[in-house]
């Protein structure tokens, strides 16, 4: 390319990049809220974990259908996957309710003493769930079929077809999971309680202890979700600060540091240090930092203003969002005892 020209992606690619940043917060928070609601309903973290097993099983069917339809990952596909996670959790919760009701009936009748009684109760609960689960799957598929069969040239069909595809494929794989895998896992879990059942397990103290463990599990999930959110928000902190650009104004040396020694076309954190020729740090006042990209052809000029916080060490800590890759001019305005100063440094966003 001639000097002064560059190629850059725009349009839906940029939308996908911005949505990917948001999904880092939306998906963990959504899963945590679903887990918390399930725990408030069941009061048992074991049953919540069993319900959550349905989410990856439903995603299996969604991914296979996306593969057969040759659909790429997009914002619409992610929306469909998030909706599928909620639908899968709902189906698993209803299945566990049927299994729990069947066990309670057997306990009240005094017929829950052996493994045979347990299998009979689980079988009864699973069979009762067969017809409503089949009706749910059939209704979802029939309701979404007009969207899946719509012509690609129809208005909005390119988006709706990619939102519906994960739901259609996911409910099929979730159907077999709920009817086959859930009852087997439930038997393995209740088998341990049946073999070691006594008054301490079934009495109020055992129930209270189970709720305490469930509360601790929910707290642990909240801490993990918060840690994941913090890590994705401040991922650039994992890289040490390194000099990105240096300059000089009057008798001051200016050094700008960033994670990995580079700026990106995204959210950036950086630090600015000021030193005299003798190496003594200088604390500037009333600092303002701006980033400018000049106009090129039909593209207008762009500007970004950084948020600046003075540090006790005398450095300036800032954050800025650069919306495009390319050459930016960093303008640093500040005041010293010698008067108001301005430095201009060239920064490249990768």
Short mmCIF file of N, CA and C in Angstrom, two decimals, residues 113-259:
data_model
loop_
_atom_site.label_atom_id
_atom_site.label_comp_id
_atom_site.label_asym_id
_atom_site.label_seq_id
_atom_site.Cartn_x
_atom_site.Cartn_y
_atom_site.Cartn_z
N UNK A 113 -36.94 -48.56 50.91
CA UNK A 113 -36.01 -49.22 51.82
C UNK A 113 -34.86 -49.89 51.09
N UNK A 114 -35.05 -50.30 49.85
CA UNK A 114 -34.02 -51.02 49.11
C UNK A 114 -33.72 -50.28 47.81
N UNK A 115 -32.66 -50.78 47.13
CA UNK A 115 -32.32 -50.20 45.84
C UNK A 115 -33.42 -50.42 44.82
N UNK A 116 -34.11 -51.54 44.93
CA UNK A 116 -35.21 -51.79 44.02
C UNK A 116 -36.32 -50.77 44.19
N UNK A 117 -36.62 -50.41 45.46
CA UNK A 117 -37.63 -49.38 45.70
C UNK A 117 -37.18 -48.03 45.13
N UNK A 118 -35.88 -47.74 45.26
CA UNK A 118 -35.37 -46.47 44.74
C UNK A 118 -35.48 -46.42 43.22
N UNK A 119 -35.09 -47.53 42.56
CA UNK A 119 -35.19 -47.55 41.10
C UNK A 119 -36.64 -47.43 40.65
N UNK A 120 -37.53 -48.06 41.37
CA UNK A 120 -38.95 -47.99 41.01
C UNK A 120 -39.47 -46.56 41.13
N UNK A 121 -39.06 -45.86 42.19
CA UNK A 121 -39.51 -44.49 42.38
C UNK A 121 -38.94 -43.57 41.29
N UNK A 122 -37.64 -43.74 40.98
CA UNK A 122 -37.03 -42.91 39.93
C UNK A 122 -37.67 -43.18 38.58
N UNK A 123 -37.94 -44.47 38.31
CA UNK A 123 -38.58 -44.83 37.04
C UNK A 123 -39.97 -44.21 36.94
N UNK A 124 -40.69 -44.22 38.03
CA UNK A 124 -42.03 -43.64 38.03
C UNK A 124 -41.96 -42.14 37.73
N UNK A 125 -41.02 -41.43 38.40
CA UNK A 125 -40.91 -40.00 38.15
C UNK A 125 -40.46 -39.68 36.74
N UNK A 126 -39.55 -40.48 36.19
CA UNK A 126 -39.06 -40.23 34.84
C UNK A 126 -40.13 -40.50 33.79
N UNK A 127 -40.92 -41.56 33.99
CA UNK A 127 -41.98 -41.88 33.03
C UNK A 127 -43.04 -40.78 33.03
N UNK A 128 -43.35 -40.24 34.19
CA UNK A 128 -44.33 -39.15 34.24
C UNK A 128 -43.85 -37.92 33.47
N UNK A 129 -42.53 -37.76 33.36
CA UNK A 129 -41.98 -36.60 32.68
C UNK A 129 -41.87 -36.80 31.18
N UNK A 130 -42.08 -38.03 30.68
CA UNK A 130 -41.86 -38.32 29.27
C UNK A 130 -42.79 -37.50 28.38
N UNK A 131 -44.08 -37.53 28.65
CA UNK A 131 -45.03 -36.84 27.77
C UNK A 131 -44.87 -35.32 27.83
N UNK A 132 -44.80 -34.68 29.00
CA UNK A 132 -44.62 -33.21 28.97
C UNK A 132 -43.29 -32.79 28.35
N UNK A 133 -42.23 -33.59 28.55
CA UNK A 133 -40.95 -33.23 27.94
C UNK A 133 -41.02 -33.35 26.42
N UNK A 134 -41.65 -34.43 25.93
CA UNK A 134 -41.79 -34.59 24.47
C UNK A 134 -42.65 -33.47 23.89
N UNK A 135 -43.69 -33.08 24.60
CA UNK A 135 -44.54 -31.99 24.11
C UNK A 135 -43.77 -30.67 24.09
N UNK A 136 -42.89 -30.46 25.09
CA UNK A 136 -42.09 -29.24 25.12
C UNK A 136 -41.14 -29.17 23.94
N UNK A 137 -40.44 -30.29 23.69
CA UNK A 137 -39.50 -30.33 22.57
C UNK A 137 -40.23 -30.15 21.24
N UNK A 138 -41.35 -30.86 21.07
CA UNK A 138 -42.10 -30.75 19.82
C UNK A 138 -42.62 -29.33 19.61
N UNK A 139 -43.09 -28.70 20.68
CA UNK A 139 -43.59 -27.33 20.55
C UNK A 139 -42.47 -26.37 20.16
N UNK A 140 -41.30 -26.52 20.80
CA UNK A 140 -40.18 -25.63 20.46
C UNK A 140 -39.77 -25.80 19.00
N UNK A 141 -39.66 -27.04 18.54
CA UNK A 141 -39.22 -27.28 17.17
C UNK A 141 -40.26 -26.77 16.17
N UNK A 142 -41.54 -27.07 16.43
CA UNK A 142 -42.58 -26.62 15.51
C UNK A 142 -42.69 -25.09 15.48
N UNK A 143 -42.48 -24.45 16.63
CA UNK A 143 -42.59 -22.99 16.68
C UNK A 143 -41.42 -22.32 15.96
N UNK A 144 -40.25 -22.96 16.01
CA UNK A 144 -39.07 -22.37 15.38
C UNK A 144 -38.86 -22.82 13.94
N UNK A 145 -39.60 -23.82 13.51
CA UNK A 145 -39.42 -24.32 12.14
C UNK A 145 -39.70 -23.26 11.08
N UNK A 146 -40.77 -22.44 11.18
CA UNK A 146 -40.96 -21.40 10.15
C UNK A 146 -39.76 -20.46 10.03
N UNK A 147 -39.09 -20.19 11.15
CA UNK A 147 -37.91 -19.33 11.08
C UNK A 147 -36.77 -20.05 10.38
N UNK A 148 -36.60 -21.34 10.70
CA UNK A 148 -35.50 -22.10 10.10
C UNK A 148 -35.72 -22.31 8.61
N UNK A 149 -36.99 -22.43 8.17
CA UNK A 149 -37.26 -22.66 6.76
C UNK A 149 -37.42 -21.37 5.96
N UNK A 150 -37.35 -20.24 6.63
CA UNK A 150 -37.53 -18.97 5.92
C UNK A 150 -36.41 -18.76 4.92
N UNK A 151 -36.74 -18.09 3.81
CA UNK A 151 -35.73 -17.81 2.80
C UNK A 151 -34.69 -16.84 3.35
N UNK A 152 -33.44 -17.08 2.99
CA UNK A 152 -32.37 -16.23 3.49
C UNK A 152 -32.49 -14.79 3.01
N UNK A 153 -33.25 -14.57 1.94
CA UNK A 153 -33.42 -13.21 1.42
C UNK A 153 -34.51 -12.43 2.15
N UNK A 154 -35.28 -13.10 3.03
CA UNK A 154 -36.34 -12.39 3.76
C UNK A 154 -35.72 -11.42 4.76
N UNK A 155 -36.45 -10.34 5.04
CA UNK A 155 -35.94 -9.31 5.93
C UNK A 155 -35.78 -9.87 7.34
N UNK A 156 -34.59 -9.76 7.89
CA UNK A 156 -34.32 -10.23 9.25
C UNK A 156 -34.08 -11.72 9.38
N UNK A 157 -34.21 -12.49 8.27
CA UNK A 157 -34.06 -13.94 8.37
C UNK A 157 -32.63 -14.34 8.69
N UNK A 158 -31.64 -13.58 8.18
CA UNK A 158 -30.25 -13.95 8.43
C UNK A 158 -29.92 -13.89 9.92
N UNK A 159 -30.59 -13.01 10.67
CA UNK A 159 -30.37 -12.91 12.11
C UNK A 159 -31.21 -13.94 12.86
N UNK A 160 -32.49 -14.03 12.53
CA UNK A 160 -33.39 -14.92 13.27
C UNK A 160 -33.03 -16.38 13.09
N UNK A 161 -32.58 -16.77 11.88
CA UNK A 161 -32.21 -18.17 11.66
C UNK A 161 -31.04 -18.57 12.55
N UNK A 162 -30.13 -17.65 12.79
CA UNK A 162 -28.97 -17.96 13.63
C UNK A 162 -29.29 -17.89 15.12
N UNK A 163 -30.36 -17.21 15.47
CA UNK A 163 -30.83 -17.24 16.84
C UNK A 163 -31.62 -18.51 17.13
N UNK A 164 -32.35 -19.00 16.14
CA UNK A 164 -33.20 -20.17 16.34
C UNK A 164 -32.42 -21.48 16.25
N UNK A 165 -31.34 -21.51 15.45
CA UNK A 165 -30.60 -22.76 15.25
C UNK A 165 -30.07 -23.35 16.56
N UNK A 166 -29.43 -22.59 17.45
CA UNK A 166 -28.97 -23.20 18.71
C UNK A 166 -30.11 -23.76 19.55
N UNK A 167 -31.28 -23.12 19.51
CA UNK A 167 -32.41 -23.62 20.29
C UNK A 167 -32.92 -24.93 19.74
N UNK A 168 -33.03 -25.05 18.41
CA UNK A 168 -33.53 -26.29 17.80
C UNK A 168 -32.58 -27.45 18.09
N UNK A 169 -31.30 -27.24 17.84
CA UNK A 169 -30.35 -28.32 18.08
C UNK A 169 -30.19 -28.63 19.55
N UNK A 170 -30.27 -27.60 20.41
CA UNK A 170 -30.07 -27.82 21.83
C UNK A 170 -31.20 -28.57 22.50
N UNK A 171 -32.45 -28.30 22.13
CA UNK A 171 -33.57 -28.98 22.80
C UNK A 171 -33.59 -30.47 22.43
N UNK A 172 -33.06 -30.83 21.26
CA UNK A 172 -33.03 -32.25 20.89
C UNK A 172 -32.05 -33.02 21.77
N UNK A 173 -30.82 -32.51 21.90
CA UNK A 173 -29.86 -33.19 22.76
C UNK A 173 -30.27 -33.12 24.23
N UNK A 174 -30.89 -32.00 24.64
CA UNK A 174 -31.36 -31.89 26.02
C UNK A 174 -32.48 -32.88 26.31
N UNK A 175 -33.28 -33.22 25.28
CA UNK A 175 -34.37 -34.18 25.47
C UNK A 175 -33.84 -35.53 25.92
N UNK A 176 -32.79 -36.02 25.27
CA UNK A 176 -32.22 -37.31 25.65
C UNK A 176 -31.49 -37.22 26.99
N UNK A 177 -30.89 -36.09 27.27
CA UNK A 177 -30.20 -35.94 28.56
C UNK A 177 -31.18 -36.02 29.71
N UNK A 178 -32.27 -35.28 29.62
CA UNK A 178 -33.22 -35.22 30.72
C UNK A 178 -33.85 -36.58 30.99
N UNK A 179 -34.14 -37.34 29.94
CA UNK A 179 -34.84 -38.61 30.12
C UNK A 179 -33.91 -39.77 30.43
N UNK A 180 -32.64 -39.69 30.08
CA UNK A 180 -31.73 -40.83 30.24
C UNK A 180 -30.67 -40.56 31.31
N UNK A 181 -30.01 -39.42 31.23
CA UNK A 181 -28.87 -39.16 32.12
C UNK A 181 -29.32 -38.68 33.49
N UNK A 182 -30.28 -37.77 33.55
CA UNK A 182 -30.72 -37.24 34.84
C UNK A 182 -31.18 -38.33 35.81
N UNK A 183 -32.06 -39.24 35.39
CA UNK A 183 -32.48 -40.29 36.34
C UNK A 183 -31.31 -41.15 36.83
N UNK A 184 -30.35 -41.47 35.94
CA UNK A 184 -29.21 -42.27 36.37
C UNK A 184 -28.36 -41.54 37.41
N UNK A 185 -28.11 -40.26 37.19
CA UNK A 185 -27.33 -39.47 38.15
C UNK A 185 -28.10 -39.34 39.46
N UNK A 186 -29.39 -39.17 39.37
CA UNK A 186 -30.20 -39.02 40.58
C UNK A 186 -30.18 -40.31 41.41
N UNK A 187 -30.18 -41.47 40.75
CA UNK A 187 -30.10 -42.73 41.48
C UNK A 187 -28.77 -42.85 42.20
N UNK A 188 -27.67 -42.50 41.51
CA UNK A 188 -26.35 -42.58 42.14
C UNK A 188 -26.25 -41.66 43.35
N UNK A 189 -26.89 -40.51 43.26
CA UNK A 189 -26.83 -39.58 44.39
C UNK A 189 -27.68 -40.08 45.57
N UNK A 190 -28.91 -40.50 45.30
CA UNK A 190 -29.80 -40.95 46.36
C UNK A 190 -29.39 -42.31 46.92
N UNK A 191 -28.59 -43.06 46.15
CA UNK A 191 -28.13 -44.36 46.63
C UNK A 191 -27.28 -44.20 47.88
N UNK A 192 -26.45 -43.17 47.92
CA UNK A 192 -25.59 -42.95 49.08
C UNK A 192 -26.42 -42.61 50.30
N UNK A 193 -27.46 -41.80 50.12
CA UNK A 193 -28.32 -41.47 51.24
C UNK A 193 -29.10 -42.69 51.72
N UNK A 194 -29.49 -43.55 50.79
CA UNK A 194 -30.27 -44.73 51.17
C UNK A 194 -29.42 -45.72 51.95
N UNK A 195 -28.16 -45.91 51.54
CA UNK A 195 -27.29 -46.87 52.21
C UNK A 195 -26.89 -46.41 53.60
N UNK A 196 -26.74 -45.09 53.80
CA UNK A 196 -26.32 -44.59 55.11
C UNK A 196 -27.38 -43.77 55.80
N UNK A 197 -28.64 -44.04 55.50
CA UNK A 197 -29.72 -43.23 56.06
C UNK A 197 -29.90 -43.55 57.54
N UNK A 198 -30.07 -42.54 58.33
CA UNK A 198 -30.42 -42.64 59.74
C UNK A 198 -31.11 -41.35 60.15
N UNK A 199 -31.43 -41.20 61.42
CA UNK A 199 -32.15 -40.03 61.87
C UNK A 199 -31.31 -38.77 61.69
N UNK A 200 -29.98 -38.91 61.80
CA UNK A 200 -29.13 -37.72 61.67
C UNK A 200 -29.16 -37.17 60.25
N UNK A 201 -29.34 -38.08 59.27
CA UNK A 201 -29.35 -37.63 57.88
C UNK A 201 -30.71 -37.07 57.50
N UNK A 202 -31.79 -37.71 58.02
CA UNK A 202 -33.12 -37.30 57.59
C UNK A 202 -33.76 -36.30 58.52
N UNK A 203 -33.19 -36.10 59.69
CA UNK A 203 -33.78 -35.19 60.65
C UNK A 203 -33.50 -33.75 60.31
N UNK A 204 -33.99 -32.86 61.17
CA UNK A 204 -33.79 -31.43 60.93
C UNK A 204 -32.33 -31.02 60.89
N UNK A 205 -31.46 -31.66 61.73
CA UNK A 205 -30.05 -31.27 61.72
C UNK A 205 -29.40 -31.57 60.39
N UNK A 206 -29.75 -32.73 59.78
CA UNK A 206 -29.19 -33.05 58.47
C UNK A 206 -29.65 -32.08 57.40
N UNK A 207 -30.93 -31.68 57.47
CA UNK A 207 -31.43 -30.71 56.49
C UNK A 207 -30.75 -29.36 56.67
N UNK A 208 -30.56 -28.95 57.93
CA UNK A 208 -29.89 -27.67 58.16
C UNK A 208 -28.45 -27.71 57.68
N UNK A 209 -27.79 -28.86 57.91
CA UNK A 209 -26.41 -28.97 57.46
C UNK A 209 -26.33 -28.93 55.94
N UNK A 210 -27.28 -29.53 55.26
CA UNK A 210 -27.29 -29.50 53.80
C UNK A 210 -27.47 -28.07 53.29
N UNK A 211 -28.33 -27.30 53.97
CA UNK A 211 -28.53 -25.92 53.55
C UNK A 211 -27.29 -25.07 53.78
N UNK A 212 -26.56 -25.35 54.87
CA UNK A 212 -25.32 -24.62 55.12
C UNK A 212 -24.31 -24.90 54.01
N UNK A 213 -24.18 -26.20 53.66
CA UNK A 213 -23.26 -26.54 52.57
C UNK A 213 -23.70 -25.91 51.26
N UNK A 214 -25.00 -25.87 51.03
CA UNK A 214 -25.49 -25.23 49.81
C UNK A 214 -25.21 -23.75 49.79
N UNK A 215 -25.37 -23.09 50.97
CA UNK A 215 -25.08 -21.66 51.04
C UNK A 215 -23.59 -21.40 50.79
N UNK A 216 -22.73 -22.26 51.35
CA UNK A 216 -21.29 -22.11 51.11
C UNK A 216 -20.96 -22.30 49.64
N UNK A 217 -21.63 -23.26 48.99
CA UNK A 217 -21.39 -23.48 47.56
C UNK A 217 -21.83 -22.28 46.74
N UNK A 218 -22.99 -21.68 47.10
CA UNK A 218 -23.44 -20.48 46.39
C UNK A 218 -22.47 -19.33 46.60
N UNK A 219 -21.94 -19.20 47.84
CA UNK A 219 -20.96 -18.15 48.10
C UNK A 219 -19.68 -18.37 47.29
N UNK A 220 -19.26 -19.63 47.22
CA UNK A 220 -18.07 -19.94 46.41
C UNK A 220 -18.30 -19.63 44.95
N UNK A 221 -19.50 -19.95 44.44
CA UNK A 221 -19.81 -19.63 43.04
C UNK A 221 -19.80 -18.12 42.82
N UNK A 222 -20.31 -17.37 43.81
CA UNK A 222 -20.30 -15.91 43.68
C UNK A 222 -18.86 -15.38 43.65
N UNK A 223 -18.00 -15.93 44.51
CA UNK A 223 -16.60 -15.50 44.52
C UNK A 223 -15.91 -15.84 43.21
N UNK A 224 -16.20 -17.03 42.67
CA UNK A 224 -15.60 -17.41 41.39
C UNK A 224 -16.08 -16.50 40.27
N UNK A 225 -17.39 -16.19 40.27
CA UNK A 225 -17.91 -15.29 39.24
C UNK A 225 -17.29 -13.91 39.35
N UNK A 226 -17.15 -13.42 40.59
CA UNK A 226 -16.53 -12.11 40.76
C UNK A 226 -15.06 -12.12 40.34
N UNK A 227 -14.37 -13.21 40.66
CA UNK A 227 -12.98 -13.31 40.24
C UNK A 227 -12.84 -13.36 38.73
N UNK A 228 -13.73 -14.10 38.07
CA UNK A 228 -13.69 -14.16 36.62
C UNK A 228 -13.99 -12.80 36.01
N UNK A 229 -14.96 -12.09 36.57
CA UNK A 229 -15.29 -10.75 36.07
C UNK A 229 -14.11 -9.80 36.25
N UNK A 230 -13.47 -9.87 37.41
CA UNK A 230 -12.32 -8.99 37.65
C UNK A 230 -11.17 -9.33 36.73
N UNK A 231 -10.96 -10.63 36.51
CA UNK A 231 -9.84 -11.04 35.66
C UNK A 231 -10.06 -10.61 34.22
N UNK A 232 -11.28 -10.77 33.71
CA UNK A 232 -11.54 -10.36 32.33
C UNK A 232 -11.52 -8.84 32.19
N UNK A 233 -11.94 -8.12 33.22
CA UNK A 233 -11.94 -6.67 33.13
C UNK A 233 -10.51 -6.12 33.16
N UNK A 234 -9.66 -6.72 33.97
CA UNK A 234 -8.30 -6.21 34.13
C UNK A 234 -7.28 -7.21 33.62
N UNK A 235 -7.59 -7.88 32.50
CA UNK A 235 -6.66 -8.89 31.98
C UNK A 235 -5.32 -8.29 31.60
N UNK A 236 -5.35 -7.01 31.20
CA UNK A 236 -4.09 -6.42 30.79
C UNK A 236 -3.13 -6.28 31.96
N UNK A 237 -3.63 -6.34 33.20
CA UNK A 237 -2.73 -6.23 34.34
C UNK A 237 -1.85 -7.46 34.50
N UNK A 238 -2.23 -8.56 33.86
CA UNK A 238 -1.39 -9.75 33.92
C UNK A 238 -0.05 -9.52 33.24
N UNK A 239 0.01 -8.60 32.31
CA UNK A 239 1.27 -8.27 31.66
C UNK A 239 1.94 -7.11 32.40
N UNK A 240 3.23 -7.20 32.66
CA UNK A 240 3.90 -6.10 33.37
C UNK A 240 3.97 -4.86 32.50
N UNK A 241 3.99 -3.72 33.18
CA UNK A 241 4.15 -2.44 32.49
C UNK A 241 5.53 -2.37 31.85
N UNK A 242 5.56 -1.90 30.63
CA UNK A 242 6.82 -1.74 29.90
C UNK A 242 6.76 -0.44 29.13
N UNK A 243 7.92 0.20 28.88
CA UNK A 243 7.91 1.47 28.14
C UNK A 243 7.31 1.30 26.76
N UNK A 244 6.36 2.17 26.44
CA UNK A 244 5.71 2.14 25.13
C UNK A 244 6.22 3.26 24.23
N UNK A 245 6.46 4.45 24.79
CA UNK A 245 6.94 5.59 24.01
C UNK A 245 7.61 6.57 24.97
N UNK A 246 8.59 7.28 24.48
CA UNK A 246 9.31 8.26 25.29
C UNK A 246 9.39 9.57 24.53
N UNK A 247 9.55 10.66 25.29
CA UNK A 247 9.67 11.97 24.67
C UNK A 247 10.30 12.96 25.63
N UNK A 248 10.42 14.20 25.18
CA UNK A 248 11.05 15.24 25.98
C UNK A 248 10.33 16.56 25.70
N UNK A 249 10.16 17.34 26.77
CA UNK A 249 9.62 18.69 26.65
C UNK A 249 10.38 19.55 27.65
N UNK A 250 10.92 20.65 27.14
CA UNK A 250 11.77 21.53 27.96
C UNK A 250 12.90 20.69 28.54
N UNK A 251 13.05 20.70 29.87
CA UNK A 251 14.12 19.91 30.50
C UNK A 251 13.59 18.65 31.16
N UNK A 252 12.39 18.20 30.78
CA UNK A 252 11.77 17.01 31.37
C UNK A 252 11.79 15.86 30.37
N UNK A 253 12.03 14.67 30.92
CA UNK A 253 11.93 13.43 30.16
C UNK A 253 10.60 12.76 30.50
N UNK A 254 9.86 12.39 29.48
CA UNK A 254 8.53 11.78 29.66
C UNK A 254 8.57 10.35 29.14
N UNK A 255 8.07 9.44 29.96
CA UNK A 255 8.00 8.03 29.56
C UNK A 255 6.59 7.51 29.79
N UNK A 256 6.02 6.92 28.75
CA UNK A 256 4.69 6.34 28.81
C UNK A 256 4.84 4.83 28.81
N UNK A 257 4.27 4.16 29.82
CA UNK A 257 4.34 2.70 29.94
C UNK A 257 2.94 2.11 29.82
N UNK A 258 2.87 0.93 29.24
CA UNK A 258 1.61 0.22 29.06
C UNK A 258 1.86 -1.27 29.25
N UNK A 259 0.80 -2.07 29.52
CA UNK A 259 0.99 -3.52 29.64
C UNK A 259 1.58 -4.11 28.37
#
